[in-house]
PDB file of C-alpha atoms in Angstrom:
ATOM      1  CA  MET A  16     101.954  76.643  74.331  1.00 68.00           C
ATOM      2  CA  GLU A  17     100.178  75.742  77.558  1.00 81.00           C
ATOM      3  CA  ALA A  18     103.424  75.894  79.545  1.00 87.00           C
ATOM      4  CA  ALA A  19     104.134  79.413  78.272  1.00 93.00           C
ATOM      5  CA  PHE A  20     100.594  80.437  79.167  1.00 93.00           C
ATOM      6  CA  GLU A  21     101.014  79.084  82.700  1.00 94.00           C
ATOM      7  CA  GLU A  22     104.331  80.915  83.109  1.00 95.00           C
ATOM      8  CA  THR A  23     102.730  84.165  81.947  1.00 95.00           C
ATOM      9  CA  LEU A  24      99.802  83.624  84.311  1.00 95.00           C
ATOM     10  CA  MET A  25     102.112  82.962  87.262  1.00 96.00           C
ATOM     11  CA  LEU A  26     104.181  86.036  86.430  1.00 96.00           C
ATOM     12  CA  PHE A  27     101.005  88.126  86.191  1.00 96.00           C
ATOM     13  CA  LEU A  28      99.827  86.854  89.585  1.00 96.00           C
ATOM     14  CA  LEU A  29     103.227  87.637  91.110  1.00 96.00           C
ATOM     15  CA  LEU A  30     103.158  91.181  89.734  1.00 95.00           C
ATOM     16  CA  ALA A  31      99.562  91.623  90.893  1.00 92.00           C
ATOM     17  CA  THR A  32     100.370  90.520  94.450  1.00 92.00           C
ATOM     18  CA  THR A  33     103.417  92.784  94.677  1.00 92.00           C
ATOM     19  CA  PHE A  34     101.384  95.680  93.244  1.00 89.00           C
ATOM     20  CA  LEU A  35      98.622  95.139  95.804  1.00 86.00           C
ATOM     21  CA  LYS A  36     101.195  94.976  98.614  1.00 86.00           C
ATOM     22  CA  ASN A  37     102.784  98.259  97.496  1.00 82.00           C
ATOM     23  CA  THR A  38      99.429 100.014  97.155  1.00 79.00           C
ATOM     24  CA  SER A  39      98.303  98.657 100.528  1.00 71.00           C
ATOM     25  CA  HIS A  40     101.345 100.278 102.136  1.00 73.00           C
ATOM     26  CA  ILE A  41     100.579 103.623 100.483  1.00 69.00           C
ATOM     27  CA  ALA A  42      96.803 103.579 101.001  1.00 63.00           C
ATOM     28  CA  PRO A  43      95.545 100.840 103.369  1.00 60.00           C
ATOM     29  CA  ILE A  44      92.317  99.189 102.199  1.00 58.00           C
ATOM     30  CA  HIS A  45      91.511  97.873 105.684  1.00 58.00           C
TER      31      HIS A  45
END
């Protein structure tokens, strides 16, 4: 159960980072 939770969390973080990278290219936050 914990392993599945960790895998889901890692996948969520990966998607979040890629999403932020894509949005940063479209509209820079800097």
